[in-house]
XYZ file of C-alpha atoms in Angstrom:
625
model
C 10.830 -48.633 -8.020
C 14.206 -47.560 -7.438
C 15.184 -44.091 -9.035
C 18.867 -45.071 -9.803
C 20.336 -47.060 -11.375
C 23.883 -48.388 -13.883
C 24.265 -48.956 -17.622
C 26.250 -51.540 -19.150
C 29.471 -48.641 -18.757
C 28.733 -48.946 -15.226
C 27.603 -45.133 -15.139
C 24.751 -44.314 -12.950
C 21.659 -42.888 -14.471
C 18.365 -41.930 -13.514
C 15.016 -44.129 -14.540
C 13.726 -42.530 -17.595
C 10.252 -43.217 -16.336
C 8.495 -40.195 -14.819
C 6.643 -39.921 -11.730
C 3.870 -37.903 -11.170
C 2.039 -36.312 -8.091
C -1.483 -37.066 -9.527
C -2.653 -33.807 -10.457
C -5.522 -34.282 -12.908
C -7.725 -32.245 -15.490
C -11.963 -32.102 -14.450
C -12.389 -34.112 -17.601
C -9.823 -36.857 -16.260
C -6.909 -36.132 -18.535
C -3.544 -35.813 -16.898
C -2.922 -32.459 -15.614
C 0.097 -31.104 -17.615
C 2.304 -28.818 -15.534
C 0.252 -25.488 -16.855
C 2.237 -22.710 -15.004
C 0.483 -19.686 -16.318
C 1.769 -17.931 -19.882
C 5.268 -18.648 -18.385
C 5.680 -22.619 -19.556
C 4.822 -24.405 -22.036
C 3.543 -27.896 -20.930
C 4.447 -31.432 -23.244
C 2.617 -30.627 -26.605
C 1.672 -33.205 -29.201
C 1.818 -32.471 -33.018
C -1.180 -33.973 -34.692
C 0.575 -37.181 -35.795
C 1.273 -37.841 -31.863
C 5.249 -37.022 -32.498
C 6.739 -34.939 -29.298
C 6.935 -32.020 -29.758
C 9.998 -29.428 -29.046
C 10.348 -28.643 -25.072
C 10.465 -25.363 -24.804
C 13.769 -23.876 -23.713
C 13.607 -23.184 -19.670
C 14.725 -19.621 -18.895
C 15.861 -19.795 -15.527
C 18.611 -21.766 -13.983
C 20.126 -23.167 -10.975
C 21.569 -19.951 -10.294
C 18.465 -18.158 -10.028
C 17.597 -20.381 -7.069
C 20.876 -18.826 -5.207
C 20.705 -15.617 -6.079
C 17.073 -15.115 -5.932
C 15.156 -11.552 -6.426
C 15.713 -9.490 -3.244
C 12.618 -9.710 -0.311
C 11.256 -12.776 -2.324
C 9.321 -14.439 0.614
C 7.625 -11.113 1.838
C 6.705 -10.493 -2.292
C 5.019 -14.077 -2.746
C 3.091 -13.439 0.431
C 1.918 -9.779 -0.699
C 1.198 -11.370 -4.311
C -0.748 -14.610 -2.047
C -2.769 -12.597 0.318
C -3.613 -9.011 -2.069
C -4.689 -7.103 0.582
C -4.886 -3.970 -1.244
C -4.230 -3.205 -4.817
C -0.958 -3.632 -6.381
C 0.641 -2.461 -8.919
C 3.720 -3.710 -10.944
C 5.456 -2.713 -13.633
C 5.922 -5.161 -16.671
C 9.216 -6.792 -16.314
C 8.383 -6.983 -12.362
C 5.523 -8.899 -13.026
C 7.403 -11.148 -15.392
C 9.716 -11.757 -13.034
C 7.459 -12.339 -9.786
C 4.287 -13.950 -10.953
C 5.656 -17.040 -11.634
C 6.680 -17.797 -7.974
C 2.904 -17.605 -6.819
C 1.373 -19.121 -10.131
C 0.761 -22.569 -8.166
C -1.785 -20.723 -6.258
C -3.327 -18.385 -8.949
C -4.983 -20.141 -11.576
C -6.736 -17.848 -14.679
C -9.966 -18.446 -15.476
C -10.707 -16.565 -18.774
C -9.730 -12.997 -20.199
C -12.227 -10.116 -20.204
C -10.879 -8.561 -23.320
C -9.843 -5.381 -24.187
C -11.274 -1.605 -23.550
C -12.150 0.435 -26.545
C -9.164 1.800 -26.483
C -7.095 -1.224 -27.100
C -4.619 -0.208 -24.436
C -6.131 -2.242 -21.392
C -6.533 -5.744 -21.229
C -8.259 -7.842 -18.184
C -7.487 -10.864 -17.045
C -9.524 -13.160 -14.021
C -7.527 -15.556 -11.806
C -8.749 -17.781 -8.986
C -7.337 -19.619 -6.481
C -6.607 -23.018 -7.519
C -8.169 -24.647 -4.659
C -11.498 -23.106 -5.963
C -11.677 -25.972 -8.861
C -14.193 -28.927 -7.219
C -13.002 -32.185 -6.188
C -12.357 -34.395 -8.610
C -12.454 -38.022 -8.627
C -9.998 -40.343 -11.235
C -11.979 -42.355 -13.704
C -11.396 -46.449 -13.726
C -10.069 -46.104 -17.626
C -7.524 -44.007 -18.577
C -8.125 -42.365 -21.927
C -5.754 -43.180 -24.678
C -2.711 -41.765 -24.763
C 0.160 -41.083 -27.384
C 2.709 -44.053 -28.317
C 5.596 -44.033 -25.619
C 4.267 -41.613 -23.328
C 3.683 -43.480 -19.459
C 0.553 -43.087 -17.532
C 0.117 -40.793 -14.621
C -0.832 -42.268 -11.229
C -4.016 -40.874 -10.713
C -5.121 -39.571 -7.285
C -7.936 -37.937 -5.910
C -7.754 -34.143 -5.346
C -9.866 -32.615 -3.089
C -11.321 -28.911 -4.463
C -13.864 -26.257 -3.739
C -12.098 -25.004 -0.679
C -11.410 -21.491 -1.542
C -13.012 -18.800 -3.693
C -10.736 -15.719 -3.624
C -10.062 -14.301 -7.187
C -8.753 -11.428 -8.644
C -8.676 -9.138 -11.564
C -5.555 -8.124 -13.206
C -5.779 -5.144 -15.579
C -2.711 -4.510 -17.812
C -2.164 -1.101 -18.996
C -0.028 -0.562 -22.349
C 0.318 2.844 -22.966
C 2.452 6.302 -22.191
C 3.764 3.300 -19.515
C 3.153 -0.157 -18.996
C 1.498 -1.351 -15.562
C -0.234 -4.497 -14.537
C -3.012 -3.806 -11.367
C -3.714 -6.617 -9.028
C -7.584 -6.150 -7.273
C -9.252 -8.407 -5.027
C -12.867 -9.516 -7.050
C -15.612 -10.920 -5.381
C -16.867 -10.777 -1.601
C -14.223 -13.339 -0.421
C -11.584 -11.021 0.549
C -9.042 -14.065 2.226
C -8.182 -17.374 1.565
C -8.824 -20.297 3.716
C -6.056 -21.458 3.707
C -2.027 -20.127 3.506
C 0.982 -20.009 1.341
C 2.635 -23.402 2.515
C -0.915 -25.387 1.594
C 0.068 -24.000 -1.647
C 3.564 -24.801 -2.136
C 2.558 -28.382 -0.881
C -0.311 -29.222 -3.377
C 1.512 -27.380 -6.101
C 5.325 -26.465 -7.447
C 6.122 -23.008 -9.287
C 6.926 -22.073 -12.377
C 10.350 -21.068 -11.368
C 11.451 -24.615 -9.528
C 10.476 -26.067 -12.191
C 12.025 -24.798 -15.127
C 14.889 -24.924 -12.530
C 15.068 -28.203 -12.196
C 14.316 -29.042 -16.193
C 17.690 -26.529 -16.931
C 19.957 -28.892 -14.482
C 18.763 -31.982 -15.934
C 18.761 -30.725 -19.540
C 22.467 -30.415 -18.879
C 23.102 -33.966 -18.305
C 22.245 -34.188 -14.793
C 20.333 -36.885 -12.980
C 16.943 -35.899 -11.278
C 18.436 -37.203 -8.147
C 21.626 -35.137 -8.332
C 19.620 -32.063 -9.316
C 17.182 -31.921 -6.289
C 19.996 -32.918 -4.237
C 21.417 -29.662 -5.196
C 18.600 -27.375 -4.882
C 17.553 -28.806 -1.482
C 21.277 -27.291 0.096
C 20.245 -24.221 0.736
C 16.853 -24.906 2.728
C 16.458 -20.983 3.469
C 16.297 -19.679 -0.265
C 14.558 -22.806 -1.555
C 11.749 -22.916 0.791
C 11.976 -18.713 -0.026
C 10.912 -19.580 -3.205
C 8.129 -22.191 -2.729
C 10.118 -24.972 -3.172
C 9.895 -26.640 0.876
C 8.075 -29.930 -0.339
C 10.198 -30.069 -3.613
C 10.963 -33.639 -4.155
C 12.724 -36.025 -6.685
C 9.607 -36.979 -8.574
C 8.695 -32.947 -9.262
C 11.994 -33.014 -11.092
C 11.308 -35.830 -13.038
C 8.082 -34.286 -13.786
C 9.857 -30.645 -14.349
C 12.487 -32.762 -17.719
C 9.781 -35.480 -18.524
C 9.411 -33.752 -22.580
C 13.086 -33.463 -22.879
C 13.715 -37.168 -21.699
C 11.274 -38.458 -23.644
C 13.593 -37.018 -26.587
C 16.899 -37.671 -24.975
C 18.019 -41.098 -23.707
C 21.534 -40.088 -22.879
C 22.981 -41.520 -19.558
C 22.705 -39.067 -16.681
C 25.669 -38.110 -14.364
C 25.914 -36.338 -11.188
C 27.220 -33.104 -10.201
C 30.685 -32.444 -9.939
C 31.907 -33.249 -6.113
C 29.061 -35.612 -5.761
C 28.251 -39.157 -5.812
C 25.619 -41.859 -5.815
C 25.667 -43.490 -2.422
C 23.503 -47.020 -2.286
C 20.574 -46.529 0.107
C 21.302 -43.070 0.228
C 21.363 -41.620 -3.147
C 23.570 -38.530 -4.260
C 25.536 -37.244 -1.476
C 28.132 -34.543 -1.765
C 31.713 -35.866 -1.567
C 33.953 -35.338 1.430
C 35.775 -32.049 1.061
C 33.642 -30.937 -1.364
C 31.920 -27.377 -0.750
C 27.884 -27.300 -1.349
C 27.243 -26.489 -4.854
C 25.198 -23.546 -3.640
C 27.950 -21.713 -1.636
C 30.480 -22.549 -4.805
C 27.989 -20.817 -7.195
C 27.822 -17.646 -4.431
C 31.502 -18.059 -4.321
C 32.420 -17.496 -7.834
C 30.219 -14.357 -8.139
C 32.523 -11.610 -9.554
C 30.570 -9.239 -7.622
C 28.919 -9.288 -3.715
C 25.697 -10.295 -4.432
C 24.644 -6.821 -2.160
C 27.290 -4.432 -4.358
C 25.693 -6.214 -7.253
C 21.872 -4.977 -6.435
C 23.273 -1.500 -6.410
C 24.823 -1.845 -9.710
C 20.993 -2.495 -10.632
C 20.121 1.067 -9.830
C 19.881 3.884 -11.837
C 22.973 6.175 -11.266
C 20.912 9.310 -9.795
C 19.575 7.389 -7.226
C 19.784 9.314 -3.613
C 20.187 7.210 -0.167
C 19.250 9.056 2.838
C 20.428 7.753 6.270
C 18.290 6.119 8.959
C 19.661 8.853 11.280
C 18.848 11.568 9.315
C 14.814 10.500 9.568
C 14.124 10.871 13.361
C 14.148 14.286 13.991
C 11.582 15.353 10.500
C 9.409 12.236 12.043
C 7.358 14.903 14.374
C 6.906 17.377 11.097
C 5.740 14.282 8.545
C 2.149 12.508 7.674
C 1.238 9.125 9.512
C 2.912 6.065 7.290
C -0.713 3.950 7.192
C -3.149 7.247 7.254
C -6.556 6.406 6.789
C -8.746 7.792 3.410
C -9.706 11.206 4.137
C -13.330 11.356 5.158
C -15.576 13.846 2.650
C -15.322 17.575 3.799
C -12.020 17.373 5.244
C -8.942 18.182 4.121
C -5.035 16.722 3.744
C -1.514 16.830 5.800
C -0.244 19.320 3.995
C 3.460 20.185 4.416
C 5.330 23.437 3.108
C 8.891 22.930 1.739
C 11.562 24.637 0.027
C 14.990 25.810 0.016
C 16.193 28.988 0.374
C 19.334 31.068 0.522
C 20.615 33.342 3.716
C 18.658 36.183 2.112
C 15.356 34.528 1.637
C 15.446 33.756 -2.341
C 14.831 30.794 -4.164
C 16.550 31.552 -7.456
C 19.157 34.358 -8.764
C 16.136 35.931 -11.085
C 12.894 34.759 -12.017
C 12.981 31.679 -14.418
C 16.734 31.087 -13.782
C 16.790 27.648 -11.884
C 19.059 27.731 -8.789
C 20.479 24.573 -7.700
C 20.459 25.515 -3.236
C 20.669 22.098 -1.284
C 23.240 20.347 -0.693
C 23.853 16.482 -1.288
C 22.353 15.531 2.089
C 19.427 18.147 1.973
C 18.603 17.176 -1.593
C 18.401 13.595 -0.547
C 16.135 14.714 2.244
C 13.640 16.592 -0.217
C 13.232 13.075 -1.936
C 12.716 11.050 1.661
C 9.939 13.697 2.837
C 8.318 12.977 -1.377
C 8.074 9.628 -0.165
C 6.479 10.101 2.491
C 3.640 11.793 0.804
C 1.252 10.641 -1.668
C 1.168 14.098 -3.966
C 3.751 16.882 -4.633
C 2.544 20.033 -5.603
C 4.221 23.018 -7.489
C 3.180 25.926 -9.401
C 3.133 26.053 -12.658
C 5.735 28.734 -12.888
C 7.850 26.591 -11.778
C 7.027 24.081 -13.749
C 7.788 25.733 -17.024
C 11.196 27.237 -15.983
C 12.566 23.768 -14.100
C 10.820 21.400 -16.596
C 10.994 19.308 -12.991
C 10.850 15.494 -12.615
C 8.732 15.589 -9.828
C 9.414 12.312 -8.893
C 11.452 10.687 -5.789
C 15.017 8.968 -6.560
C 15.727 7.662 -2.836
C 16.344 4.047 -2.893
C 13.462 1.840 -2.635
C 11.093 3.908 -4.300
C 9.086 2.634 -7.216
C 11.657 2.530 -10.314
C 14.679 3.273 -7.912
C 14.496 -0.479 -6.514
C 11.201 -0.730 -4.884
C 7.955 -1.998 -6.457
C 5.624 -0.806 -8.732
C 5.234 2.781 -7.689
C 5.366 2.766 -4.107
C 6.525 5.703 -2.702
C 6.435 8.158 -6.184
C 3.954 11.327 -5.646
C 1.878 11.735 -7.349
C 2.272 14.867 -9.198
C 0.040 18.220 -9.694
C 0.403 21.154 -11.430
C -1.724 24.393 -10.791
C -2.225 25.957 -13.864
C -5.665 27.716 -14.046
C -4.650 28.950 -17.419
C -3.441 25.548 -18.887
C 0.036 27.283 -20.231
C 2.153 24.061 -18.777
C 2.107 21.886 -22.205
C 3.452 17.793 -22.799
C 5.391 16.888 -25.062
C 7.541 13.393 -25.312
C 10.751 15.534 -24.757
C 8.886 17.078 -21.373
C 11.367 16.066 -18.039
C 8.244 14.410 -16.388
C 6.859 12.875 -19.350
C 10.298 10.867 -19.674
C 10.682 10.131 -16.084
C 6.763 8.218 -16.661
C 7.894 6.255 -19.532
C 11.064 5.099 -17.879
C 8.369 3.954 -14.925
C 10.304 6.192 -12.355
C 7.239 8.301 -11.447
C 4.219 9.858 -12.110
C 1.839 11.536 -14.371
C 0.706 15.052 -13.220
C -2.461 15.652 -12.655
C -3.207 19.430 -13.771
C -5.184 22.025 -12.012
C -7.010 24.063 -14.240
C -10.213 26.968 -14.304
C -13.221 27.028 -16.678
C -13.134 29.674 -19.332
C -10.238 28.670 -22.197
C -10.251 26.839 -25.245
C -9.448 22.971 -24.316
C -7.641 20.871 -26.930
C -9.321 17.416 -26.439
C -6.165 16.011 -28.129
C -4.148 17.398 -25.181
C -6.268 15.562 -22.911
C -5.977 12.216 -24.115
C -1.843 12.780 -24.952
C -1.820 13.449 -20.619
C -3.973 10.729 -19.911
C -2.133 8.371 -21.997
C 0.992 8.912 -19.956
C -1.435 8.548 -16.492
C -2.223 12.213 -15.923
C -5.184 14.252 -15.909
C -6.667 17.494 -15.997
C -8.732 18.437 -12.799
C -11.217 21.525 -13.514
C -11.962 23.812 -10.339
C -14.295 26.303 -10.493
C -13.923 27.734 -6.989
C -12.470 31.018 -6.715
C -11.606 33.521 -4.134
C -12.117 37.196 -4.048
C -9.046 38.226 -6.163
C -10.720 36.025 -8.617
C -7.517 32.734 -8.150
C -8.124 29.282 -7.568
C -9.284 28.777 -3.710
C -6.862 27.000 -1.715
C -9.364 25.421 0.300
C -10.919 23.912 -2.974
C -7.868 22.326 -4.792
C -7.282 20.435 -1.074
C -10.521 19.112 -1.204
C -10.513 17.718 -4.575
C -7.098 16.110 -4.166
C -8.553 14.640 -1.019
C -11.793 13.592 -2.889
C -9.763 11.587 -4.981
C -7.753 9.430 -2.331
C -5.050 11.942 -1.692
C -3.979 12.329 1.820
C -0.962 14.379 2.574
C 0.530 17.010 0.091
C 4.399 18.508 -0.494
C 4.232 21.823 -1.567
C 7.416 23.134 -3.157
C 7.074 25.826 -5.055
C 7.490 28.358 -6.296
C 8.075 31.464 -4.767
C 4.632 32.484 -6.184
C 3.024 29.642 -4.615
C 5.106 29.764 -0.886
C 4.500 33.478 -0.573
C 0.505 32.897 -1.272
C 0.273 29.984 1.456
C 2.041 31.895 4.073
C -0.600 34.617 3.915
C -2.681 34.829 7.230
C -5.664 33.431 5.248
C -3.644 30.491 3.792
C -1.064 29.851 6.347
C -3.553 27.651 8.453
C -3.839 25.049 5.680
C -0.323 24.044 6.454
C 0.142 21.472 8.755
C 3.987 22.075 9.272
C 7.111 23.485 7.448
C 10.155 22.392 6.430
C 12.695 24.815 5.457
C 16.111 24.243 4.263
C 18.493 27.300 4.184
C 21.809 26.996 2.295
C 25.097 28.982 3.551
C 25.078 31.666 0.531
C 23.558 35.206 -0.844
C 22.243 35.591 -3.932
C 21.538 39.121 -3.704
C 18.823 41.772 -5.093
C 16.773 40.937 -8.004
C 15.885 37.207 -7.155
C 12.326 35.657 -6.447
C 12.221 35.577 -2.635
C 10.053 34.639 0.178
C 8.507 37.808 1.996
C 4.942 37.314 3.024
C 3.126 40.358 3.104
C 3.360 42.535 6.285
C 0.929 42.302 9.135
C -0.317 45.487 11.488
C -1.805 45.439 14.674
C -4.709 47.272 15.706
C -2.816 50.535 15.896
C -0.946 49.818 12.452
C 1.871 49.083 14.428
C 3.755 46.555 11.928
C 3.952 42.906 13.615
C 6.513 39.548 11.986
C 3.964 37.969 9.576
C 4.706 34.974 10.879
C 6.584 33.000 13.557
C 6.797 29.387 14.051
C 6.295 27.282 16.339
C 7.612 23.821 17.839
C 10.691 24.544 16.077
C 13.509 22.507 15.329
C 16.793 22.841 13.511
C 19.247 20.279 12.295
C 22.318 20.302 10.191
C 22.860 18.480 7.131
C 25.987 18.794 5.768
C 26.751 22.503 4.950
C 22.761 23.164 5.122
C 20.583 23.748 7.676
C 17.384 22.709 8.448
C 14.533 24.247 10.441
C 11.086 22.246 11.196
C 8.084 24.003 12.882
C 4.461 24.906 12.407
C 2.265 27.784 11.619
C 0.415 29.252 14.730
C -3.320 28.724 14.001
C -5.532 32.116 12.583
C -8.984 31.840 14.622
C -11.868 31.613 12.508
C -9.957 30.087 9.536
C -9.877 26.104 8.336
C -7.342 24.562 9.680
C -5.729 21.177 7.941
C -5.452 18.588 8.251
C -9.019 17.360 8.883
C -10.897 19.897 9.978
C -15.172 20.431 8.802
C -15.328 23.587 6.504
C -16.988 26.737 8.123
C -20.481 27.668 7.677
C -21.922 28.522 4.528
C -18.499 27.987 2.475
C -18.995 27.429 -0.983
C -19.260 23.615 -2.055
C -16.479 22.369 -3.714
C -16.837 20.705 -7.163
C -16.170 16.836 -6.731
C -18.205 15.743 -10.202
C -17.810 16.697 -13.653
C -16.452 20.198 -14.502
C -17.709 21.919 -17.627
C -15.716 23.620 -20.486
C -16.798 25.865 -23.371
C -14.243 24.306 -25.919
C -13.717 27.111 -28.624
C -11.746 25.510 -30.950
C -14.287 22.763 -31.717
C -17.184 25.258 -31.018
C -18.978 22.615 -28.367
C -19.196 22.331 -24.648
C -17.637 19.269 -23.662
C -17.383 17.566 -20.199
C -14.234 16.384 -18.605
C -13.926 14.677 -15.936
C -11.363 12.987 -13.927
C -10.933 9.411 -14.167
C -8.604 7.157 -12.520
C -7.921 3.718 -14.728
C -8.116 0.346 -12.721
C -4.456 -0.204 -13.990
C -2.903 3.041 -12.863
C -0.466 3.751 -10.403
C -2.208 6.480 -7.413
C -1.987 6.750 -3.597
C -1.589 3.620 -1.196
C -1.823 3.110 2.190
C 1.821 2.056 2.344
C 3.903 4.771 1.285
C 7.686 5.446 1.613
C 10.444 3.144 0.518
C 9.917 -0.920 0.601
């Protein structure tokens, strides 16, 4: 049957009568166009009436101007090979361009807590074969019957679980479930057997306008590149049809065709000589570059650091796709911080100090990237109230996904003096989902507030109990890198404060760093600051010897700054990191539960550190997307 055709005016209009590509229900009913919580299919009232069509909320623009690095997303979102996280909005805005292949099966509920809900998907090709009955069941007055056809099923069996997480911030987590780690099949078998959400309402928007099906997919076919982009490179006419069948069943309205096109006989709509694609005049009449218009997107403090700033700290930096740490061994661990000509980080102690210049400070937030933890003290963290997070562009909240390439944050605070509250600098940066809970580093032996607990926990953060002391009676070094490694973190930015730099550059620390990056701004602060001295060193004779000189050294400029990279010479006899077997008879380090006597509830209670399915933590890919 022909798809075109003229009223009595002599207009051309499209056949009212939908087409359909045979999908069917297991109980033989015709398979409504169920694209996840996104769209609403054709709903009945109980009297059989139509009901409304849901508005569509995407239009033919958004198949022009589609969300940056779409194709390598869908394929990510296909193939899971790892756990993902999104925030809310991204998920709202990506899952419906793979929800023809992801089909949900039930929900698991919530937690006790009410702030995590499960959901299980499978692959729609996991659904058996089914076979169309002779009959048709009955169907409401005026509404045609679907062609039938036999779809074959029970070819694949991936599924996942998706956690959502509505709390201090709101995260959905994508996990593989199940032993069947791949599909058998790939993306395009997909976007063959089934259309997405997005081309769909799409294609409903254009036609809801006025337009005929024919004229529409003639449209959204022009641009080959971004359509197929977007799982749309066996769209055809009868999946528009399909996409406005509930509003033409309310609208009888002639059709037209777009503007600078025309119904051709034996070829339907074709654009009109000297006519530009509708595509390129939709591009065209965008106020703004499409490119300067992505930037606009981006919060204002966000920090770009040049490609040919990166080579030379390359050498100094943690492997990109590092391996999980094996037990007993401990992670890259780089030393960072800026400093003045005479060796001080700040005028006086608890004055913050602003150092680094514009390209320096846009280095500090590359090399936080590039590791999956950032560690200060927590002097520092009371007098800078710091962010702790990374604002280069393409991190996680500064343009990237999810949280890819925030640190994770941690605090060492044996004495649990650093406090939260919603106003805290950190706290916000969470909420706005542009970084990181800390996770806090405390000793046995003070009275615990459980309510403090659950307020960091409900913002993603923890408290981490170590029990492992040295001789001066402070946290070991050698302990609070093994924990951090015990739970999946493998390289760690130290950056303060002075406190902190001066301990780790002592002769029995200094071989836990695995390099040092130092950036040294062109000014004197003068006496009275906190500086970086490490204690002196004597020879055999009590000769005094430099505490320390580096090695494989390089310096660059950046700006008015510069920069020096090098390494620690190794201390025989002493643990070295990165991964290196602790020495004989060292104490164990506490990887389990950590006990507290709690005096304000006059109990002992056990807390221990707990990562939710649904939170953001290290991943193999770090660094900007």
């Amino acid at each position: 049957m022909s798809e075109t055709g003229r009223n009595e005016s002599g207009d051309v209009v499209a056949d009212a009568a939908p087409q359909h590509d045979g999908s069917l229900q297991q109980d033989g009913s015709p398979q409504q166009d169920e694209h996840s919580d996104h769209e609403q299919a054709i709903r009945f009232v109980t009297d059989g009436s139509l009901a409304q069509t849901p508005a569509p909320t995407r239009t033919i623009k958004d198949l022009f101007n589609p969300p940056r690095n779409i194709a390598a997303i869908r394929q990510r979102l296909f193939e899971v090979r790892e756990k993902i996280v999104l925030q809310a909005h991204e998920f709202d805005l990506y899952w419906p361009y793979v929800d023809n292949v992801w089909v949900r099966q039930h929900r698991g509920g919530q937690d006790k807590t009410g702030l995590y809900v499960t959901d299980y998907y499978a692959c729609r090709l996991q659904r058996p074969t089914y076979t169309p009955k002779l009959v048709d069941k009955p169907r409401p007055e005026g509404t045609p019957t679907r062609k039938k056809q036999i779809r074959e099923g029970g070819k694949c069996h991936m599924k996942l679980k998706v956690v959502r997480y509505r709390g201090g911030y709101h995260s959905i987590t994508i996990n593989q479930l199940g032993d069947k780690t791949e599909h058998l099949h790939d993306l395009d078998t997909m976007d063959k057997i089934k259309r997405t959400t997005v081309l769909m309402e799409i294609a409903r928007s254009e036609v809801m306008q006025g337009y005929m099906p024919a004229s529409v997919f003639t449209v959204m076919s022009e641009d080959e590149a971004k359509l197929a982009a977007s799982g749309g490179r066996h769209l055809n006419r009868n999946d528009v049809r399909n996409a406005s069948q509930a509003w033409r069943q309310q609208h009888k309205e002639p059709l037209r065709v777009h503007d600078g096109y025309k119904y051709d006989h034996g070829n339907g709509i074709v654009r009109q000589d000297g006519t530009i694609p509708l595509a390129q005049a939709i591009v065209n009449a965008q106020v703004v570059d499409p490119e300067l218009a992505y930037y606009a997107t981006l919060p204002p403090d966000t920090l770009r650091f040049l490609e040919e700033h990166r080579s030379f700290l390359e050498p100094y930096l943690p492997p990109k796709d590092a391996p999980r740490i094996e037990e007993g061994l401990l992670p890259y661990v780089t030393l960072t911080y800026a400093t003045s000509m005479d060796s001080s980080l700040s005028l006086a102690p608890g004055i913050q100090t602003v150092l680094s210049g514009p390209q320096s400070r846009a280095m500090t937030h590359y090399l936080r990237s590039r590791h999956d933890a950032i560690l200060v003290g927590v002097r520092t963290a009371l007098a800078d109230d710091p962010a702790l997070n990374c604002r280069l562009e393409g991190a996680g909240g500064y343009g990237g996904l999810g949280w890819e390439g925030q640190p994770r944050p941690v605090i060492i605070d044996p004495g649990a003096r650093w406090m939260l509250t919603p106003q805290t600098r950190i706290i916000r940066t969470v909420a706005d989902g542009k970084g990181l809970a800390p996770w806090v580093i405390i000793a046995p032996g003070f009275a615990m507030d459980p309510n403090r607990l659950e307020a960091l926990r409900y913002y993603g953060g923890d408290y981490v109990g170590c029990t492992d002391f040295d001789k001066r009676w402070r946290l070991r070094w050698e302990a609070i890198l093994k924990a951090l490694a015990a739970e999946g973190i493998r390289s760690v930015m130290i950056e303060g404060g002075g406190f902190v730099v001066n301990d780790l550059l002592q002769p029995e620390h200094s071989n836990l760093v695995t390099s040092a990056i130092v950036t040294m701004a062109p000014t004197y602060l003068g006496q009275g600051g906190v500086s970086i001295s490490p204690a002196p060193k004597r020879d055999e004779t009590g000769r005094p010897q430099p505490a320390i000189r580096f090695k494989d050294v390089r310096w660059q400029s950046l700006g008015e700054d510069a920069v020096m990279c090098g390494r620690i010479p190794a201390v025989e006899g002493l643990l070295t990191a990165p991964q290196q077997q602790s020495p004989p008879g060292a104490p164990a380090v506490p990887t389990g539960p950590v006990s507290f006597f709690n005096s304000s509830i006059g109990a002992q209670n056990t807390f221990q550190r707990r990562i939710p399915d649904s939170q953001p933590g290290p991943s193999p890919q770090r660094g900007p997307s």
